[in-house]
Every structure is written in structure tokens, then in C-alpha cells.
Amino acid sequence: AQSVTQLGSHVSVSEGALVLLRCNYSSSVPPYLFWYVQYPNQGLQLLLKYTSAATLVKGINGFEAEFKKSETSFHLTKPSAHMSDAAEYFCAVTLGINLFFGTGTRLTVIP
Amino acid sequence: DARVTQTPRHKVTEMGQEVTMRCQPILGHNTVFWYRQTMMQGLELLAYFRNRAPLDDSGMPKDRFSAEMPDATLATLKIQPSEPRDSAVYFCASGLDRLSSYNEQFFGPGTRLTVL
């Protein structure tokens, strides 16, 4: 069975500060991992994905995530937060068709 | 650009009424997913299809919910009769099932349902 755990349902950072959103996965075999972002009143948009190629994955809007098998983690980072990054972020895992989503982390950016 | 479309975007109805939500997947995609999002439960998978055939609808309340794909360009989710607890945002997503790899899902904008 696969699952992801997102640590911290709410994260607040100052504008310009580092963004770190945590995601740990559970999977019996190497998984595919995703980060999605949801802006208010919108659907989920793919930020980036890990598909067993490079362990450091770069996505849109300056975000990146690193797959660490030893830590079963896939944390999302951005060096400098922007006001427009305020949204909810979902980590997800799949071995095939289904995506298994975490509970989400709401990011607030303080001016 | 190719997008998943959903109609209606907002729906307000009274308890007991039938609600039909529609989704047009991205052309060429062969998988369709229905999700429900609420503050309390988060994102829940209700049902999904591959090549128009239902693969799993175990997430749906069977007595009132039904999901179908009349053709490759239309997926529907019906609630009959609707109840206030069905109030939520319903998302449709589509993807291309690569049998040897992963299935990346593309989400629609959602239908916000309010049942009074």
C-alpha cells in the first residue's frame, strides 16, 4: 500500500524566506511522487513530479523537491517565498493509476 | 491549451433534488477520476474510469451517487437525492494511463455544490 504524510497543516513564512513543505511517503516499491498546488477556488495544478530519473526535481514557479530514499521523503522547497505562493500544497504518491494524496499544507506568506 | 472542463462551476440546490455534474476530459486521455473535497475530509477519491469502464467506485455512497462515461468526451457524476452533507467541491481529473509507468492527472476547476 502507498501513502503520504504531510507534516504541518499550516506553514507561515515571511516574503523572501525559504519555503520548506514536508512530505514522507510509504511504499513497498519505488514510487512516483508528485506535488500539486491549489490556489483559492481553483483545481489542483501539478508543480513537479519524481519519476525515478533525477532525484532533485525542478518544477514551476521556482519550486524544487528532492527524493531521498533513505529518509522516504520528498520535501518541497523554494529559496525565496513570494506573496503569490500562498496556496495549499498537496503531496501525492502513485504506483500506477491511482494517486494517493496527503492532507495538504496551507502556506501563508507574510509581507 | 488542453484542459479538463467541468460544468456547472457552481450549483445551489435543495435537499432531495437531483444534481448532475459534467466533465470533459482532455482529448486523448483514457482515465477519468472524480474527487470530492471538503474542509473536514480533505480530498477523497470517489470513482475512476479507464477507457470508459469503471474501475473502482468504492469511494462513492452507492445508494445516491452514480458515475458514468456515456462517451470518451463526457463523464457525469449524479447525486439523487442530494443531501446537505453532499455540499463540497467536486473535481474531475483526467490522465493518460501508461501501463508501464505512472498516470499523471490533470484537474478541472471543480464544481462547488451547495445543498440547502
Coordinates of N, CA and C in Angstrom, one line a residue:
Chain A
A1 N 0.8 -1.2 0.0 CA 0.0 0.0 0.0 C 0.9 1.2 0.0
Q2 N 0.4 2.3 -0.6 CA 1.1 3.5 -0.7 C 0.4 4.6 0.1
S3 N 1.1 5.5 0.7 CA 0.5 6.7 1.3 C 1.6 7.8 1.5
V4 N 1.1 9.0 1.7 CA 2.0 10.1 2.0 C 1.5 10.8 3.3
T5 N 2.5 11.3 4.0 CA 2.2 12.1 5.2 C 2.8 13.5 5.1
Q6 N 2.0 14.5 5.2 CA 2.5 15.8 5.1 C 2.5 16.4 6.6
L7 N 3.7 16.8 7.0 CA 3.9 17.3 8.3 C 3.6 18.8 8.4
G8 N 2.6 19.1 9.2 CA 2.2 20.6 9.3 C 1.1 20.9 8.3
S9 N -0.1 21.1 8.9 CA -1.2 21.5 8.0 C -1.1 23.0 7.6
H10 N -0.4 23.8 8.4 CA -0.2 25.2 8.1 C 1.2 25.6 8.3
V11 N 1.7 26.3 7.3 CA 3.1 26.8 7.4 C 3.1 28.3 7.0
S12 N 3.7 29.1 7.8 CA 3.8 30.6 7.6 C 5.2 30.9 7.4
V13 N 5.5 31.7 6.4 CA 6.9 32.2 6.1 C 6.8 33.7 5.7
S14 N 7.8 34.4 5.9 CA 7.9 35.8 5.5 C 8.3 35.8 4.0
E15 N 7.8 36.9 3.4 CA 8.2 37.1 2.0 C 9.7 37.1 1.9
G16 N 10.2 36.3 0.9 CA 11.7 36.3 0.7 C 12.4 35.2 1.5
A17 N 11.7 34.6 2.4 CA 12.3 33.5 3.2 C 12.1 32.2 2.5
L18 N 12.9 31.2 3.0 CA 12.9 29.8 2.5 C 11.5 29.2 2.8
V19 N 11.0 28.5 1.8 CA 9.8 27.7 1.9 C 10.2 26.2 2.0
L20 N 9.8 25.5 3.0 CA 10.0 24.1 3.2 C 8.7 23.4 3.6
L21 N 8.2 22.6 2.7 CA 7.0 21.8 3.0 C 7.4 20.3 3.0
R22 N 7.0 19.7 4.0 CA 7.5 18.3 4.2 C 6.5 17.2 3.8
C23 N 7.0 16.2 3.2 CA 6.2 15.1 2.7 C 7.1 13.8 2.9
N24 N 6.5 12.8 3.6 CA 7.1 11.5 3.7 C 6.2 10.5 3.1
Y25 N 6.7 9.5 2.4 CA 5.9 8.5 1.7 C 6.1 7.2 2.3
S26 N 5.2 6.3 2.0 CA 5.3 4.9 2.4 C 4.9 4.1 1.2
S27 N 5.8 3.3 0.8 CA 5.6 2.4 -0.4 C 6.5 1.2 -0.4
S28 N 6.0 0.1 -0.8 CA 6.7 -1.1 -0.8 C 7.7 -1.2 -1.9
V29 N 7.5 -0.4 -3.0 CA 8.4 -0.4 -4.1 C 8.7 1.1 -4.5
P30 N 9.7 1.4 -5.2 CA 10.0 2.8 -5.5 C 8.8 3.4 -6.2
P31 N 8.3 4.5 -5.7 CA 7.0 5.1 -6.2 C 7.3 6.3 -7.1
Y32 N 6.2 6.7 -7.7 CA 6.2 8.0 -8.4 C 5.6 9.0 -7.4
L33 N 6.2 10.2 -7.3 CA 5.8 11.2 -6.4 C 5.5 12.5 -7.1
F34 N 4.5 13.2 -6.5 CA 4.0 14.5 -7.1 C 3.8 15.5 -6.0
W35 N 4.0 16.8 -6.4 CA 3.5 17.9 -5.6 C 2.5 18.7 -6.5
Y36 N 1.3 18.9 -5.9 CA 0.3 19.7 -6.6 C 0.1 21.0 -5.7
V37 N -0.3 22.1 -6.4 CA -0.7 23.3 -5.7 C -2.1 23.7 -6.0
Q38 N -2.8 24.1 -5.0 CA -4.2 24.6 -5.2 C -4.4 26.0 -4.8
Y39 N -4.6 26.9 -5.7 CA -4.9 28.3 -5.4 C -6.4 28.4 -5.0
P40 N -6.8 29.4 -4.3 CA -8.2 29.6 -3.8 C -9.1 29.5 -5.0
N41 N -10.2 28.6 -4.8 CA -11.3 28.5 -5.7 C -10.8 27.9 -7.1
Q42 N -9.7 27.2 -7.1 CA -9.2 26.6 -8.3 C -9.0 25.1 -8.1
G43 N -8.7 24.4 -9.2 CA -8.4 23.0 -9.1 C -6.9 22.8 -8.8
L44 N -6.5 21.6 -8.7 CA -5.1 21.3 -8.4 C -4.2 21.4 -9.7
Q45 N -3.1 22.0 -9.5 CA -2.1 22.1 -10.6 C -0.8 21.4 -10.3
L46 N -0.3 20.7 -11.2 CA 0.9 20.0 -11.0 C 2.1 21.0 -10.9
L47 N 2.9 20.8 -9.8 CA 4.1 21.6 -9.5 C 5.3 20.9 -10.1
L48 N 5.4 19.7 -9.7 CA 6.6 18.9 -10.2 C 6.3 17.4 -9.9
K49 N 7.1 16.5 -10.5 CA 6.9 15.1 -10.3 C 8.3 14.4 -10.3
Y50 N 8.4 13.3 -9.5 CA 9.5 12.5 -9.5 C 9.1 11.1 -10.1
T51 N 9.9 10.8 -11.2 CA 9.6 9.6 -11.9 C 10.8 8.7 -12.1
S52 N 11.6 8.6 -11.1 CA 12.7 7.8 -11.0 C 13.9 8.2 -11.8
A53 N 13.9 9.4 -12.3 CA 15.1 9.9 -13.1 C 16.0 10.6 -12.0
A54 N 16.2 11.9 -12.2 CA 17.0 12.6 -11.3 C 16.3 12.7 -9.9
T55 N 17.1 12.7 -8.8 CA 16.5 12.7 -7.5 C 16.1 14.2 -7.1
L56 N 16.7 15.1 -7.7 CA 16.4 16.5 -7.5 C 15.5 17.0 -8.7
V57 N 14.3 17.3 -8.4 CA 13.3 17.7 -9.4 C 13.0 19.1 -9.3
K58 N 13.1 19.8 -10.5 CA 12.7 21.2 -10.5 C 11.3 21.3 -11.1
G59 N 10.5 22.2 -10.6 CA 9.2 22.4 -11.0 C 8.9 23.9 -11.5
I60 N 7.6 24.2 -11.5 CA 7.3 25.5 -11.9 C 7.4 26.5 -10.8
N61 N 7.4 27.8 -11.1 CA 7.4 28.9 -10.1 C 8.6 28.8 -9.1
G62 N 9.7 28.2 -9.5 CA 10.9 28.2 -8.7 C 10.9 27.1 -7.6
F63 N 10.0 26.2 -7.6 CA 9.9 25.2 -6.6 C 10.8 24.0 -7.1
E64 N 11.3 23.3 -6.1 CA 12.0 22.0 -6.4 C 11.8 21.1 -5.2
A65 N 12.0 19.8 -5.5 CA 11.9 18.8 -4.4 C 13.0 17.7 -4.6
E66 N 13.4 17.1 -3.5 CA 14.4 16.1 -3.6 C 13.9 14.8 -3.1
F67 N 14.1 13.8 -3.9 CA 13.7 12.4 -3.5 C 14.8 11.8 -2.7
K68 N 14.5 11.5 -1.4 CA 15.5 10.8 -0.6 C 15.0 9.5 -0.1
K69 N 15.5 8.4 -0.7 CA 15.0 7.1 -0.4 C 15.3 6.7 1.0
S70 N 16.5 7.1 1.5 CA 16.9 6.7 2.8 C 16.0 7.3 3.9
E71 N 15.4 8.4 3.6 CA 14.5 9.1 4.5 C 13.1 9.0 4.1
T72 N 12.8 8.3 3.1 CA 11.4 8.2 2.5 C 10.8 9.5 2.5
S73 N 11.5 10.5 1.9 CA 11.0 11.9 1.9 C 11.0 12.5 0.5
F74 N 10.1 13.5 0.4 CA 10.1 14.2 -0.9 C 9.6 15.6 -0.5
H75 N 10.5 16.3 0.2 CA 10.2 17.7 0.7 C 10.2 18.7 -0.5
L76 N 9.3 19.7 -0.4 CA 9.2 20.7 -1.4 C 9.9 22.0 -0.8
T77 N 10.7 22.6 -1.7 CA 11.4 23.8 -1.2 C 11.4 24.9 -2.3
K78 N 11.5 26.1 -1.8 CA 11.7 27.3 -2.7 C 12.6 28.3 -1.9
P79 N 13.6 28.8 -2.5 CA 14.6 29.6 -1.8 C 14.0 30.9 -1.2
S80 N 13.1 31.5 -2.0 CA 12.6 32.8 -1.6 C 11.1 32.9 -1.8
A81 N 10.3 33.0 -0.8 CA 8.8 33.0 -0.9 C 8.3 34.3 -1.5
H82 N 7.3 34.1 -2.3 CA 6.7 35.3 -2.9 C 5.2 35.3 -2.5
M83 N 4.6 36.4 -2.4 CA 3.2 36.5 -2.0 C 2.3 35.6 -2.8
S84 N 2.6 35.5 -4.1 CA 1.8 34.6 -4.9 C 1.9 33.2 -4.7
D85 N 2.8 32.8 -3.8 CA 2.9 31.3 -3.4 C 1.9 30.9 -2.4
A86 N 1.2 31.8 -1.8 CA 0.2 31.5 -0.8 C -0.9 30.6 -1.5
A87 N -1.0 29.4 -1.0 CA -1.9 28.4 -1.6 C -1.9 27.2 -0.7
E88 N -2.6 26.1 -1.1 CA -2.5 24.8 -0.4 C -1.7 23.9 -1.3
Y89 N -0.8 23.1 -0.7 CA 0.1 22.2 -1.4 C -0.2 20.8 -1.0
F90 N -0.3 19.9 -2.0 CA -0.6 18.5 -1.8 C 0.5 17.7 -2.3
C91 N 1.0 16.7 -1.5 CA 1.9 15.7 -1.9 C 1.1 14.5 -2.3
A92 N 1.6 13.7 -3.3 CA 0.8 12.6 -3.7 C 1.8 11.5 -4.2
V93 N 1.3 10.2 -4.1 CA 2.2 9.1 -4.5 C 1.3 8.2 -5.3
T94 N 2.0 7.5 -6.3 CA 1.3 6.5 -7.1 C 2.3 5.4 -7.5
L95 N 1.7 4.2 -7.7 CA 2.5 3.1 -8.3 C 1.9 2.8 -9.7
G96 N 0.8 3.5 -10.1 CA 0.1 3.2 -11.3 C -0.9 4.2 -11.7
I97 N -2.2 3.8 -11.6 CA -3.3 4.7 -12.0 C -3.6 5.6 -10.9
N98 N -3.8 5.1 -9.7 CA -4.4 6.0 -8.6 C -3.3 6.9 -8.0
L99 N -3.8 8.1 -7.6 CA -2.9 9.0 -6.8 C -3.5 8.9 -5.4
F100 N -2.5 8.8 -4.4 CA -2.9 8.9 -3.0 C -2.4 10.2 -2.5
F101 N -3.3 11.1 -2.1 CA -2.9 12.4 -1.7 C -2.7 12.5 -0.2
G102 N -1.8 13.4 0.2 CA -1.7 13.8 1.6 C -2.8 14.8 2.0
T103 N -2.8 15.2 3.2 CA -3.9 16.0 3.7 C -3.7 17.5 3.4
G104 N -2.6 17.8 2.8 CA -2.4 19.2 2.4 C -1.7 20.1 3.4
T105 N -1.0 21.1 2.9 CA -0.3 22.1 3.8 C -0.7 23.4 3.2
R106 N -1.3 24.2 4.1 CA -1.6 25.6 3.6 C -0.5 26.5 3.9
L107 N 0.0 27.1 2.9 CA 1.2 28.1 3.0 C 0.7 29.5 3.0
T108 N 1.1 30.2 4.1 CA 0.8 31.6 4.2 C 2.1 32.4 4.1
V109 N 2.1 33.4 3.3 CA 3.3 34.3 3.1 C 3.0 35.6 3.7
I110 N 3.8 36.0 4.7 CA 3.6 37.2 5.4 C 4.5 38.3 4.8
P111 N 3.8 39.5 4.5 CA 4.6 40.6 3.8 C 5.6 41.2 4.7
Chain B
D1 N -4.9 25.9 -24.9 CA -4.3 24.7 -24.5 C -5.3 23.7 -23.9
A2 N -4.9 22.4 -23.9 CA -5.8 21.4 -23.5 C -6.1 21.4 -22.0
R3 N -7.4 21.4 -21.6 CA -7.8 21.5 -20.2 C -8.9 20.6 -19.9
V4 N -9.1 20.2 -18.7 CA -10.3 19.5 -18.3 C -11.3 20.6 -17.9
T5 N -12.5 20.4 -18.5 CA -13.6 21.4 -18.2 C -14.7 20.7 -17.4
Q6 N -15.3 21.5 -16.5 CA -16.4 21.0 -15.7 C -17.5 22.0 -15.7
T7 N -18.7 21.4 -15.7 CA -19.9 22.3 -15.6 C -20.9 21.6 -14.7
P8 N -21.7 22.4 -14.0 CA -21.5 23.8 -13.8 C -20.4 24.1 -12.8
R9 N -20.0 25.3 -12.8 CA -18.9 25.7 -11.8 C -19.5 25.8 -10.4
H10 N -20.7 26.3 -10.3 CA -21.4 26.4 -9.0 C -22.8 25.9 -9.2
K11 N -23.3 25.2 -8.1 CA -24.6 24.7 -8.1 C -25.2 24.8 -6.7
V12 N -26.3 25.5 -6.6 CA -27.1 25.5 -5.3 C -28.4 24.8 -5.5
T13 N -28.7 23.9 -4.7 CA -29.9 23.1 -4.9 C -30.5 22.8 -3.5
E14 N -31.7 22.4 -3.5 CA -32.4 22.0 -2.3 C -32.3 20.5 -2.0
M15 N -32.3 20.2 -0.8 CA -32.2 18.8 -0.4 C -33.3 18.0 -1.1
G16 N -32.9 16.8 -1.6 CA -33.8 15.9 -2.3 C -33.8 16.0 -3.8
Q17 N -33.2 17.1 -4.3 CA -33.1 17.3 -5.8 C -32.0 16.5 -6.4
E18 N -32.2 16.2 -7.7 CA -31.1 15.5 -8.4 C -30.1 16.6 -8.9
V19 N -28.8 16.2 -8.8 CA -27.7 17.0 -9.2 C -26.9 16.2 -10.2
T20 N -26.6 16.9 -11.3 CA -25.7 16.2 -12.3 C -24.5 17.2 -12.6
M21 N -23.3 16.6 -12.5 CA -22.1 17.4 -12.8 C -21.4 16.7 -14.0
R22 N -20.9 17.5 -14.8 CA -20.3 17.0 -16.1 C -18.8 17.4 -16.2
C23 N -18.1 16.5 -16.9 CA -16.7 16.7 -17.0 C -16.3 16.3 -18.4
Q24 N -15.5 17.2 -19.1 CA -15.0 16.9 -20.4 C -13.5 16.6 -20.2
P25 N -13.0 15.4 -20.3 CA -11.6 15.2 -20.1 C -10.8 15.7 -21.3
I26 N -9.5 15.8 -21.1 CA -8.6 16.2 -22.1 C -8.6 15.2 -23.3
L27 N -8.7 15.7 -24.5 CA -8.8 14.8 -25.7 C -7.6 13.8 -25.7
G28 N -7.9 12.5 -25.8 CA -6.8 11.6 -25.9 C -6.5 10.9 -24.6
H29 N -7.0 11.5 -23.5 CA -6.8 10.8 -22.2 C -7.8 9.7 -22.0
N30 N -7.3 8.6 -21.4 CA -8.1 7.4 -21.3 C -8.5 7.1 -19.8
T31 N -8.1 7.9 -18.9 CA -8.6 7.7 -17.5 C -9.3 9.0 -17.0
V32 N -10.3 8.8 -16.2 CA -11.1 9.9 -15.6 C -11.3 9.6 -14.1
F33 N -11.1 10.6 -13.3 CA -11.3 10.5 -11.9 C -12.3 11.5 -11.3
W34 N -13.0 11.1 -10.4 CA -13.9 12.0 -9.6 C -13.4 12.1 -8.2
Y35 N -13.2 13.3 -7.7 CA -12.8 13.6 -6.3 C -13.8 14.5 -5.7
R36 N -13.9 14.4 -4.3 CA -14.7 15.4 -3.6 C -13.8 16.0 -2.5
Q37 N -13.9 17.3 -2.4 CA -13.0 18.0 -1.4 C -13.9 18.8 -0.4
T38 N -13.7 18.5 0.9 CA -14.3 19.2 1.9 C -13.3 19.6 3.0
M39 N -13.7 20.6 3.8 CA -12.8 21.0 4.8 C -12.5 19.9 5.8
M40 N -13.5 19.1 6.1 CA -13.3 18.1 7.1 C -12.6 16.8 6.6
Q41 N -12.9 16.4 5.4 CA -12.3 15.1 4.9 C -11.2 15.3 3.9
G42 N -11.0 16.6 3.5 CA -9.9 16.8 2.5 C -10.3 16.3 1.1
L43 N -9.4 15.7 0.4 CA -9.6 15.3 -1.0 C -9.9 13.7 -0.9
E44 N -11.1 13.4 -1.4 CA -11.5 12.0 -1.4 C -11.7 11.5 -2.8
L45 N -11.2 10.3 -3.2 CA -11.4 9.7 -4.5 C -12.8 9.0 -4.4
L46 N -13.7 9.4 -5.4 CA -15.0 8.8 -5.4 C -15.0 7.6 -6.4
A47 N -14.5 7.9 -7.6 CA -14.6 6.8 -8.6 C -13.6 7.1 -9.7
Y48 N -13.2 6.1 -10.5 CA -12.4 6.4 -11.6 C -12.6 5.3 -12.7
F49 N -12.3 5.8 -13.9 CA -12.6 5.0 -15.2 C -11.3 4.9 -16.0
R50 N -11.2 3.8 -16.7 CA -10.2 3.7 -17.7 C -10.9 3.2 -19.0
N51 N -10.6 3.9 -20.1 CA -11.3 3.5 -21.3 C -12.8 3.4 -21.2
R52 N -13.3 4.3 -20.4 CA -14.8 4.5 -20.2 C -15.3 3.4 -19.2
A53 N -14.6 2.5 -18.8 CA -15.1 1.4 -18.0 C -14.8 1.8 -16.5
P54 N -15.7 1.7 -15.6 CA -15.5 2.0 -14.2 C -14.5 0.9 -13.6
L55 N -13.5 1.4 -13.0 CA -12.5 0.5 -12.3 C -12.8 0.4 -10.8
D56 N -13.2 1.5 -10.3 CA -13.4 1.5 -8.8 C -14.3 2.6 -8.5
D57 N -15.4 2.3 -7.8 CA -16.3 3.4 -7.3 C -16.6 3.1 -5.8
S58 N -15.6 2.5 -5.1 CA -15.8 2.2 -3.7 C -15.9 3.4 -2.8
G59 N -15.4 4.5 -3.3 CA -15.4 5.8 -2.6 C -16.8 6.5 -2.6
M60 N -17.7 6.0 -3.4 CA -19.0 6.7 -3.5 C -20.0 6.0 -2.7
P61 N -20.9 6.9 -2.1 CA -22.1 6.3 -1.4 C -23.0 5.7 -2.6
K62 N -23.1 4.4 -2.6 CA -23.8 3.7 -3.7 C -25.3 4.1 -3.8
D63 N -25.9 4.3 -2.7 CA -27.3 4.5 -2.7 C -27.8 5.8 -3.4
R64 N -26.9 6.8 -3.5 CA -27.3 8.0 -4.1 C -26.4 8.6 -5.2
F65 N -25.2 8.1 -5.3 CA -24.3 8.6 -6.2 C -24.1 7.6 -7.4
S66 N -23.9 8.1 -8.6 CA -23.6 7.3 -9.7 C -22.7 8.1 -10.7
A67 N -21.8 7.3 -11.3 CA -20.8 7.9 -12.2 C -20.9 7.1 -13.5
E68 N -20.8 7.9 -14.6 CA -20.9 7.2 -15.9 C -20.0 7.9 -16.9
M69 N -19.6 7.2 -18.0 CA -19.0 7.9 -19.1 C -19.7 7.5 -20.4
P70 N -20.7 8.3 -20.7 CA -21.5 8.0 -21.9 C -20.7 7.9 -23.2
D71 N -19.6 8.7 -23.3 CA -18.7 8.6 -24.4 C -17.3 9.1 -23.9
A72 N -16.3 9.0 -24.7 CA -15.0 9.4 -24.3 C -14.8 10.8 -24.0
T73 N -15.7 11.7 -24.4 CA -15.6 13.1 -24.2 C -16.5 13.6 -23.0
L74 N -17.2 12.7 -22.3 CA -18.1 13.2 -21.3 C -18.1 12.2 -20.1
A75 N -17.9 12.7 -18.9 CA -18.1 11.9 -17.7 C -19.1 12.7 -16.9
T76 N -20.0 11.9 -16.2 CA -21.0 12.5 -15.4 C -21.0 11.9 -14.0
L77 N -21.3 12.8 -13.0 CA -21.5 12.4 -11.7 C -22.9 12.9 -11.2
K78 N -23.7 11.9 -10.8 CA -25.1 12.3 -10.4 C -25.3 12.0 -8.9
I79 N -26.0 12.8 -8.3 CA -26.5 12.6 -6.9 C -28.0 12.7 -6.9
Q80 N -28.6 11.6 -6.4 CA -30.1 11.6 -6.4 C -30.5 10.7 -5.2
P81 N -31.2 11.2 -4.2 CA -31.4 12.6 -3.9 C -30.2 13.2 -3.2
S82 N -30.1 14.5 -3.4 CA -29.0 15.2 -2.7 C -29.3 15.5 -1.3
E83 N -28.3 15.6 -0.5 CA -28.4 15.9 1.0 C -27.4 17.0 1.3
P84 N -27.7 17.7 2.4 CA -26.8 18.8 2.8 C -25.4 18.4 3.0
R85 N -25.2 17.1 3.4 CA -23.8 16.6 3.7 C -23.0 16.4 2.4
D86 N -23.7 16.5 1.2 CA -23.0 16.4 -0.1 C -22.4 17.7 -0.5
S87 N -22.7 18.8 0.2 CA -22.1 20.0 -0.1 C -20.5 19.9 -0.1
A88 N -19.9 20.3 -1.2 CA -18.5 20.1 -1.3 C -18.1 20.7 -2.7
V89 N -16.8 20.6 -2.9 CA -16.3 20.9 -4.3 C -15.9 19.5 -4.9
Y90 N -16.5 19.3 -6.1 CA -16.3 18.1 -6.8 C -15.3 18.3 -8.0
F91 N -14.2 17.6 -8.0 CA -13.2 17.7 -9.0 C -13.2 16.5 -10.0
C92 N -13.0 16.8 -11.2 CA -12.8 15.8 -12.2 C -11.3 15.9 -12.6
A93 N -10.7 14.8 -12.9 CA -9.3 14.8 -13.4 C -9.2 13.8 -14.5
S94 N -8.3 14.0 -15.5 CA -8.1 13.0 -16.5 C -6.6 12.8 -16.7
G95 N -6.3 11.7 -17.2 CA -4.9 11.3 -17.4 C -4.7 10.3 -18.5
L96 N -3.5 10.0 -18.9 CA -3.2 9.0 -19.9 C -2.5 7.9 -19.2
D97 N -3.2 6.7 -19.2 CA -2.7 5.6 -18.4 C -1.6 4.9 -19.2
R98 N -0.3 5.1 -18.8 CA 0.8 4.4 -19.4 C 1.0 3.2 -18.5
L99 N 0.6 2.1 -19.1 CA 0.6 0.8 -18.3 C 1.9 0.5 -17.7
S100 N 3.0 0.9 -18.3 CA 4.3 0.6 -17.8 C 4.9 1.7 -16.9
S101 N 4.1 2.7 -16.6 CA 4.6 3.9 -15.9 C 3.5 4.5 -15.1
Y102 N 3.6 5.8 -14.8 CA 2.7 6.5 -13.9 C 1.6 7.1 -14.8
N103 N 0.6 7.5 -14.1 CA -0.6 8.2 -14.7 C -0.7 9.6 -14.1
E104 N -0.2 10.6 -14.8 CA -0.3 12.0 -14.3 C -1.7 12.5 -14.5
Q105 N -2.2 13.1 -13.5 CA -3.6 13.5 -13.5 C -3.7 15.0 -13.7
F106 N -4.6 15.5 -14.6 CA -4.8 16.9 -14.8 C -6.2 17.2 -14.3
F107 N -6.3 18.2 -13.4 CA -7.5 18.5 -12.8 C -8.3 19.6 -13.4
G108 N -9.7 19.5 -13.4 CA -10.5 20.5 -13.8 C -10.7 21.6 -12.7
P109 N -11.5 22.6 -12.9 CA -11.6 23.7 -11.9 C -12.6 23.4 -10.8
G110 N -13.3 22.3 -11.0 CA -14.3 21.9 -9.9 C -15.7 22.5 -10.0
T111 N -16.6 21.8 -9.4 CA -18.0 22.2 -9.3 C -18.2 22.4 -7.8
R112 N -18.6 23.6 -7.4 CA -18.9 23.9 -6.0 C -20.4 23.6 -5.8
L113 N -20.7 22.6 -5.0 CA -22.1 22.2 -4.8 C -22.5 22.6 -3.4
T114 N -23.7 23.3 -3.3 CA -24.3 23.6 -2.0 C -25.7 23.1 -2.0
V115 N -25.9 22.2 -1.0 CA -27.3 21.6 -0.9 C -27.9 22.2 0.4
L116 N -29.0 22.9 0.2 CA -29.7 23.6 1.3 C -30.7 22.7 2.0

